[in-house]
Short mmCIF file of C-alpha atoms in Angstrom, two decimals:
data_model
loop_
_atom_site.label_atom_id
_atom_site.label_comp_id
_atom_site.label_asym_id
_atom_site.label_seq_id
_atom_site.Cartn_x
_atom_site.Cartn_y
_atom_site.Cartn_z
CA MET A 1 -42.98 -20.57 7.52
CA PHE A 2 -40.57 -19.79 4.76
CA VAL A 3 -39.00 -22.68 2.87
CA TYR A 4 -35.52 -22.50 1.00
CA LYS A 5 -33.49 -23.60 -2.01
CA LYS A 6 -29.90 -24.74 -2.02
CA VAL A 7 -27.81 -22.73 -4.28
CA ASN A 8 -24.26 -24.42 -4.80
CA ASN A 9 -25.05 -27.08 -2.05
CA GLU A 10 -25.30 -23.94 0.41
CA VAL A 11 -29.26 -22.83 1.72
CA ASP A 12 -30.02 -19.36 0.20
CA GLU A 13 -31.63 -17.34 2.59
CA SER A 14 -31.56 -14.45 1.54
CA VAL A 15 -34.69 -15.22 -0.92
CA PRO A 16 -37.07 -17.51 0.69
CA ALA A 17 -38.49 -20.14 -2.33
CA ALA A 18 -42.20 -20.36 -0.77
CA LYS A 19 -44.12 -19.69 2.81
CA LEU A 20 -46.26 -22.36 4.19
CA TYR A 21 -49.41 -22.13 6.19
CA LYS A 22 -49.98 -25.12 8.93
CA SER A 23 -52.89 -25.92 6.62
CA ASP A 24 -50.31 -26.90 3.98
CA TRP A 25 -49.15 -30.37 4.12
CA ILE A 26 -45.70 -31.10 5.09
CA LYS A 27 -42.97 -33.73 5.50
CA GLU A 28 -39.69 -33.56 7.27
CA LEU A 29 -37.31 -35.75 5.40
CA PRO A 30 -34.57 -37.75 6.79
CA ILE A 31 -31.20 -35.46 7.75
CA PRO A 32 -28.62 -36.22 5.08
CA PRO A 33 -25.21 -37.29 6.53
CA GLU A 34 -22.38 -35.28 7.17
CA LYS A 35 -19.27 -36.21 4.85
CA VAL A 36 -15.98 -36.65 6.91
CA GLN A 37 -12.78 -36.71 5.50
CA GLN A 38 -10.41 -39.57 7.14
CA VAL A 39 -6.60 -39.88 6.44
CA SER A 40 -5.06 -43.52 6.88
CA TRP A 41 -1.82 -44.54 6.19
CA VAL A 42 -0.70 -47.58 4.74
CA LYS A 43 2.49 -49.48 4.16
CA GLU A 44 3.26 -51.04 0.66
CA LYS A 45 6.39 -52.85 -1.08
CA VAL A 46 7.76 -50.52 -3.88
CA GLU A 47 10.78 -51.22 -6.46
CA VAL A 48 13.74 -49.27 -5.57
CA LYS A 49 15.32 -46.93 -8.19
CA ASP A 50 18.08 -45.17 -8.74
CA LYS A 51 18.50 -41.44 -9.49
CA LYS A 52 17.31 -41.84 -13.49
CA GLY A 53 14.53 -43.68 -12.46
CA ARG A 54 15.91 -47.19 -13.34
CA VAL A 55 15.07 -50.07 -11.00
CA VAL A 56 17.91 -51.55 -9.34
CA LYS A 57 18.09 -55.18 -8.75
CA ASP A 58 20.08 -57.64 -6.46
CA LYS A 59 22.71 -59.86 -7.50
CA LYS A 60 20.40 -62.20 -8.46
CA GLY A 61 18.85 -59.80 -11.43
CA LYS A 62 15.45 -59.30 -9.12
CA PRO A 63 14.28 -55.82 -8.63
CA LYS A 64 15.04 -54.40 -5.28
CA MET A 65 12.42 -53.93 -2.87
CA LYS A 66 11.68 -51.57 0.11
CA THR A 67 8.67 -50.77 2.35
CA LYS A 68 7.09 -46.84 2.17
CA ARG A 69 4.39 -45.48 3.97
CA LYS A 70 1.25 -44.29 1.57
CA LYS A 71 -1.40 -41.45 2.76
CA VAL A 72 -4.96 -42.59 2.21
CA VAL A 73 -7.56 -40.27 2.04
CA THR A 74 -11.73 -41.30 2.18
CA TRP A 75 -14.72 -39.45 2.68
CA VAL A 76 -16.93 -41.38 5.44
CA GLU A 77 -20.85 -40.37 6.24
CA LYS A 78 -21.45 -39.68 9.59
CA GLU A 79 -24.69 -38.37 11.52
CA PRO A 80 -24.12 -34.85 11.89
CA SER A 81 -21.91 -34.03 14.89
CA GLU A 82 -24.27 -31.03 15.89
CA PRO A 83 -27.95 -30.14 14.86
CA PRO A 84 -28.24 -28.89 11.99
CA THR A 85 -29.43 -25.57 11.41
CA PHE A 86 -31.74 -25.83 7.88
CA VAL A 87 -33.25 -29.64 7.36
CA PRO A 88 -34.99 -30.69 4.34
CA VAL A 89 -38.75 -30.79 4.19
CA ASP A 90 -41.64 -32.17 1.10
CA CYS A 91 -44.26 -29.91 0.57
CA LYS A 92 -46.32 -29.04 -2.58
CA PHE A 93 -43.32 -26.51 -3.45
CA GLY A 94 -41.20 -29.27 -3.43
CA GLN A 95 -38.52 -30.65 -1.83
CA LEU A 96 -36.70 -27.78 0.12
CA TRP A 97 -35.26 -26.34 2.82
CA ALA A 98 -36.58 -25.21 6.18
CA ARG A 99 -34.92 -23.57 9.87
CA ARG A 100 -35.08 -26.39 12.13
CA ALA A 101 -36.63 -24.35 14.69
CA ASP A 102 -39.13 -22.93 12.72
CA LEU A 103 -39.94 -26.65 11.29
CA ALA A 104 -40.34 -27.57 15.36
CA ARG A 105 -43.62 -24.59 15.77
CA PHE A 106 -44.85 -25.50 12.40
CA MET A 107 -45.54 -29.17 13.14
CA GLN A 108 -46.98 -28.22 16.62
CA ALA A 109 -49.10 -25.37 15.43
CA ALA A 110 -50.60 -27.64 12.63
CA LYS A 111 -51.59 -30.27 15.06
CA ASP A 112 -54.16 -27.03 16.51
CA ILE A 113 -57.06 -27.55 14.36
CA SER A 114 -58.53 -24.23 16.05
CA GLY A 115 -60.16 -21.94 13.83
CA GLU A 116 -62.33 -20.24 11.17
CA TYR A 117 -63.18 -22.71 8.35
CA ALA A 118 -64.78 -20.86 5.69
CA SER A 119 -67.15 -21.61 2.30
CA ALA A 120 -68.47 -19.16 0.20
CA THR A 121 -71.69 -18.25 2.30
CA GLY A 122 -70.60 -19.26 5.73
CA SER A 123 -68.23 -20.30 8.55
CA VAL A 124 -67.47 -22.84 11.19
CA PHE A 125 -65.52 -21.86 14.29
CA LEU A 126 -63.36 -24.43 16.45
CA LYS A 127 -62.02 -23.62 19.89
CA LYS A 128 -60.26 -25.80 21.74
CA SER A 129 -61.90 -25.77 25.87
CA PRO A 130 -59.19 -23.87 27.65
CA THR A 131 -59.29 -26.68 30.73
CA ASN A 132 -59.66 -30.14 28.13
CA PRO A 133 -58.07 -30.46 25.23
CA ARG A 134 -60.58 -33.31 24.10
CA TYR A 135 -63.42 -30.70 24.30
CA PHE A 136 -64.36 -28.18 21.92
CA SER A 137 -66.89 -25.33 21.01
CA ILE A 138 -68.43 -25.14 17.65
CA VAL A 139 -70.30 -22.43 16.06
CA ILE A 140 -72.01 -22.74 12.36
CA GLN A 141 -73.06 -19.55 10.56
CA ASN A 142 -74.11 -19.83 7.02
CA GLY A 143 -75.83 -16.81 5.11
CA PRO A 144 -76.38 -13.16 5.21
CA VAL A 145 -77.00 -11.65 8.72
CA SER A 146 -80.97 -10.84 7.59
CA GLU A 147 -81.39 -14.77 6.95
CA ARG A 148 -78.42 -16.65 8.54
CA ALA A 149 -78.44 -20.17 9.75
CA GLU A 150 -76.37 -20.93 12.91
CA ILE A 151 -75.89 -23.33 16.00
CA GLU A 152 -73.40 -22.78 19.07
CA MET A 153 -72.34 -26.33 20.15
CA GLY A 154 -70.62 -26.60 23.08
CA ASN A 155 -68.55 -29.06 25.13
CA LEU A 156 -68.01 -31.51 22.40
CA GLU A 157 -65.52 -34.09 22.61
CA ILE A 158 -63.08 -35.00 19.55
CA ARG A 159 -63.13 -38.48 17.94
CA GLU A 160 -60.02 -38.91 16.09
CA SER A 161 -59.01 -41.86 13.51
CA ASN A 162 -56.04 -41.82 10.98
CA GLY A 163 -55.75 -38.10 10.80
CA HIS A 164 -59.36 -37.88 10.77
CA VAL A 165 -61.09 -35.83 13.07
CA ARG A 166 -65.09 -36.34 13.96
CA PHE A 167 -67.44 -34.38 16.32
CA THR A 168 -71.33 -34.84 16.82
CA PHE A 169 -73.98 -32.98 18.27
CA GLN A 170 -77.08 -34.10 19.47
CA GLU A 171 -80.55 -32.55 20.64
CA GLU A 172 -84.40 -33.75 20.37
CA GLY A 173 -85.03 -33.10 17.00
CA CYS A 174 -81.15 -32.63 15.73
CA THR A 175 -78.16 -34.32 15.08
CA VAL A 176 -75.31 -31.93 13.28
CA ASP A 177 -71.90 -34.45 12.23
CA VAL A 178 -68.83 -32.24 11.76
CA ALA A 179 -66.19 -34.32 10.01
CA LEU A 180 -62.44 -32.56 9.55
CA TYR A 181 -59.31 -33.93 7.48
CA ASN A 182 -56.34 -32.29 6.81
CA PHE A 183 -58.10 -28.49 7.42
CA GLN A 184 -61.11 -29.46 5.12
CA LEU A 185 -64.59 -29.26 7.21
CA LYS A 186 -67.69 -30.82 6.23
CA VAL A 187 -71.09 -30.50 8.21
CA ALA A 188 -74.04 -32.94 7.86
CA GLN A 189 -77.08 -32.41 9.81
CA ARG A 190 -80.14 -34.80 10.59
CA GLY A 191 -82.95 -32.31 11.00
CA CYS A 192 -82.51 -29.06 12.91
CA ALA A 193 -85.03 -27.35 10.88
CA ASP A 194 -85.21 -24.84 13.37
CA TYR A 195 -81.94 -23.77 12.96
CA ASN A 196 -81.83 -23.07 9.27
CA ALA A 197 -82.92 -19.81 7.36
CA GLY A 198 -84.35 -19.42 4.64
CA LYS A 199 -82.61 -21.23 2.09
CA TYR A 200 -79.59 -21.69 4.01
CA THR A 201 -78.56 -24.95 6.40
CA LEU A 202 -75.94 -25.81 8.22
CA SER A 203 -74.50 -28.68 6.50
CA GLY A 204 -71.85 -27.48 3.91
CA GLU A 205 -68.42 -27.40 2.56
CA TYR A 206 -66.16 -25.26 5.05
CA ASN A 207 -62.86 -26.08 2.93
CA THR A 208 -61.41 -22.61 2.99
CA TYR A 209 -58.60 -22.67 6.56
CA LYS A 210 -58.16 -19.04 7.87
CA GLY A 211 -56.70 -19.75 11.41
CA ASN A 212 -57.51 -17.95 14.42
CA THR A 213 -59.34 -14.75 13.21
CA ARG A 214 -60.60 -12.45 15.59
CA LYS A 215 -64.37 -12.01 15.09
CA VAL A 216 -65.14 -8.28 14.43
CA GLU A 217 -68.94 -7.79 16.13
CA ASN A 218 -71.20 -5.45 13.86
CA PHE A 219 -74.00 -3.87 15.96
CA ASN A 220 -75.70 -1.57 13.19
CA MET A 221 -79.57 -2.59 13.26
CA PRO A 222 -82.40 -0.15 12.75
CA GLU A 223 -83.68 1.65 16.20
CA GLN A 224 -87.23 0.71 16.98
CA GLU A 225 -89.35 1.65 20.14
CA PHE A 226 -91.74 -0.07 22.39
CA LYS A 227 -93.58 0.88 25.39
CA PHE A 228 -95.05 -0.95 27.82
CA LYS A 229 -97.69 -0.18 31.21
CA LYS A 230 -96.76 -3.71 32.43
CA TYR A 231 -93.88 -6.07 32.34
CA LEU A 232 -92.85 -9.29 34.17
CA TRP A 233 -90.55 -8.90 37.06
CA CYS A 234 -88.66 -12.13 38.22
CA GLY A 235 -86.68 -11.72 40.89
CA SER A 236 -85.20 -15.63 40.98
CA GLY A 237 -86.50 -17.42 37.82
CA PHE A 238 -89.73 -17.86 35.75
CA ASP A 239 -91.14 -19.11 38.65
CA SER A 240 -90.86 -16.19 40.56
CA CYS A 241 -92.39 -13.91 37.62
CA GLU A 242 -95.06 -11.28 38.60
CA LYS A 243 -96.61 -8.61 36.70
CA VAL A 244 -95.72 -5.19 37.64
CA LYS A 245 -95.73 -1.17 37.13
CA ASP A 246 -92.95 0.95 37.24
CA ASP A 247 -93.36 3.27 39.89
CA ASN A 248 -91.95 5.98 37.25
CA GLY A 249 -94.91 5.40 35.30
CA PRO A 250 -94.81 3.37 31.32
CA VAL A 251 -91.65 1.50 30.45
CA THR A 252 -90.23 2.82 26.79
CA ILE A 253 -87.44 0.38 25.66
CA THR A 254 -85.60 1.48 22.59
CA TRP A 255 -83.82 -1.27 20.62
CA SER A 256 -80.46 -0.49 19.10
CA LYS A 257 -81.03 3.57 19.96
CA GLY A 258 -79.06 5.48 17.29
CA GLY A 259 -78.83 2.60 15.09
CA ASN A 260 -75.35 0.80 16.78
CA GLY A 261 -76.81 -1.63 19.37
CA PHE A 262 -77.44 0.04 22.38
CA ILE A 263 -80.47 -0.84 24.44
CA GLU A 264 -82.07 1.98 26.45
CA ARG A 265 -84.78 1.44 29.21
CA LYS A 266 -86.58 4.64 30.24
CA ALA A 267 -89.20 5.32 32.88
CA GLY A 268 -89.71 8.94 33.47
CA GLU A 269 -87.13 10.60 34.39
CA ASP A 270 -85.08 6.62 35.51
CA VAL A 271 -82.96 5.97 32.56
CA HIS A 272 -80.71 2.53 32.11
CA THR A 273 -78.50 2.19 28.86
CA TYR A 274 -76.80 -1.45 28.18
CA ARG A 275 -73.71 -1.03 25.79
CA PRO A 276 -73.56 -4.10 22.91
CA PHE A 277 -70.46 -6.16 23.91
CA GLU A 278 -71.16 -9.34 21.76
CA HIS A 279 -73.72 -11.42 19.69
CA VAL A 280 -74.78 -14.77 21.31
CA ILE A 281 -76.70 -17.44 18.92
CA PRO A 282 -79.79 -18.91 20.69
CA HIS A 283 -81.04 -22.33 20.86
CA LYS A 284 -83.90 -23.74 20.56
CA ARG A 285 -85.03 -23.18 23.87
CA ASP A 286 -84.61 -19.76 23.52
CA PHE A 287 -87.15 -19.49 20.71
CA TYR A 288 -90.72 -18.01 21.54
CA LYS A 289 -93.52 -19.23 19.06
CA GLY A 290 -91.12 -20.64 16.98
CA GLU A 291 -89.38 -17.30 16.40
CA LYS A 292 -85.65 -16.83 16.71
CA PRO A 293 -84.48 -14.39 19.02
CA VAL A 294 -82.06 -11.55 18.43
CA ILE A 295 -79.59 -12.18 21.54
CA ILE A 296 -76.67 -9.43 22.86
CA LYS A 297 -74.61 -9.99 25.82
CA THR A 298 -74.66 -6.22 27.42
CA LYS A 299 -72.93 -4.19 30.10
CA ARG A 300 -75.15 -1.56 31.93
CA THR A 301 -73.02 1.73 31.78
CA ASP A 302 -73.49 3.36 34.91
CA MET A 303 -73.18 -0.17 36.75
CA ALA A 304 -69.65 -1.87 37.34
CA GLY A 305 -70.15 -5.75 36.85
CA GLU A 306 -73.99 -5.60 35.73
CA TRP A 307 -73.48 -7.58 32.41
CA MET A 308 -77.42 -8.71 30.56
CA PHE A 309 -78.24 -10.86 28.29
CA TRP A 310 -80.95 -8.99 26.44
CA TYR A 311 -83.67 -11.13 23.88
CA PHE A 312 -85.25 -9.34 20.99
CA TYR A 313 -88.50 -11.32 19.15
CA PRO A 314 -89.42 -8.55 16.39
CA LYS A 315 -92.73 -10.15 15.35
CA ALA A 316 -93.83 -10.70 18.60
CA GLU A 317 -92.60 -7.00 19.62
CA ARG A 318 -90.92 -9.34 22.73
CA LEU A 319 -88.43 -8.39 24.52
CA LYS A 320 -86.21 -10.18 27.63
CA MET A 321 -83.47 -9.15 29.86
CA VAL A 322 -81.65 -11.74 31.75
CA ARG A 323 -78.58 -11.27 34.34
CA ALA A 324 -75.62 -12.90 32.84
CA GLY A 325 -73.79 -15.70 34.82
CA MET A 326 -76.67 -17.11 36.31
CA LYS A 327 -78.62 -20.28 34.87
CA GLU A 328 -82.05 -19.26 33.82
CA GLU A 329 -84.10 -21.13 36.21
CA ILE A 330 -82.70 -18.90 38.91
CA ALA A 331 -81.89 -15.97 36.78
CA TYR A 332 -82.78 -12.20 37.57
CA MET A 333 -84.93 -11.24 34.81
CA GLU A 334 -87.75 -8.51 32.92
CA ILE A 335 -89.87 -9.42 30.27
CA TYR A 336 -91.76 -7.14 28.22
CA GLU A 337 -94.72 -8.16 26.01
#
């Protein structure tokens, strides 16, 4: 939002004095009253004078008097008759003027805490629930891709007090507290070692508000190929798994084919290709013998509506494919190990 100065008692719209962002503090000031001219007439007695300006006296020698109407002009302060185009505000640039319509939109936007909060090494993303404004999903990512502490926490209820906002996430062995005030965000953790990576943790101060940025997905990963004579085929969750061979021969899984994130499953002449769409942050339940997987949501290129999550465990040389949109307890999956 642009704010302006007054020049010669008029708002100068030609050159904005400054630009404010929704993370900047601002205070709306009272609208100054209008000065309105009022004219009134009063009666007053004045001495009668002749043409030469001499006072005319009566027989007793007293000055003759007459009644005369006198115009009196006064300036009265009143509430503006119409809403003003510009209103006064106080901000970090001093007392300036903002368009009333712009200020209303700005104040509304300032109530929305969704968006990215960054530090020198990571970011926290807050996203409001589309169905309930009191609930948020929060993603914390700290460190480079190769060594990143990260967690995704969904359905967290907002707690507010005197402008301070708090969220708390808890699971066995892990508590994450997120505190937000004036677009300054702080993360504290107790436990949560599984979500740390190297020297990077979830904790920290993420005080640079970047707004609702669009995350650009990057799937540049080295190509890796694995062959399996047998694999676990699960028609409806883990309880239905059975070890099988593909009718077309050994299965070759190519992770990040061409180095750009595509996943290929090949058995004989039968080839299925999965296009990457987004990275998914793993939870502790997704770990395998302590190893955190790389998870990508993909779409099979030759079938409409066939969405799959691919899990890759580099150390274990293990891959898992799970149909999206279903609980894992009943979802179709294939496990290669």
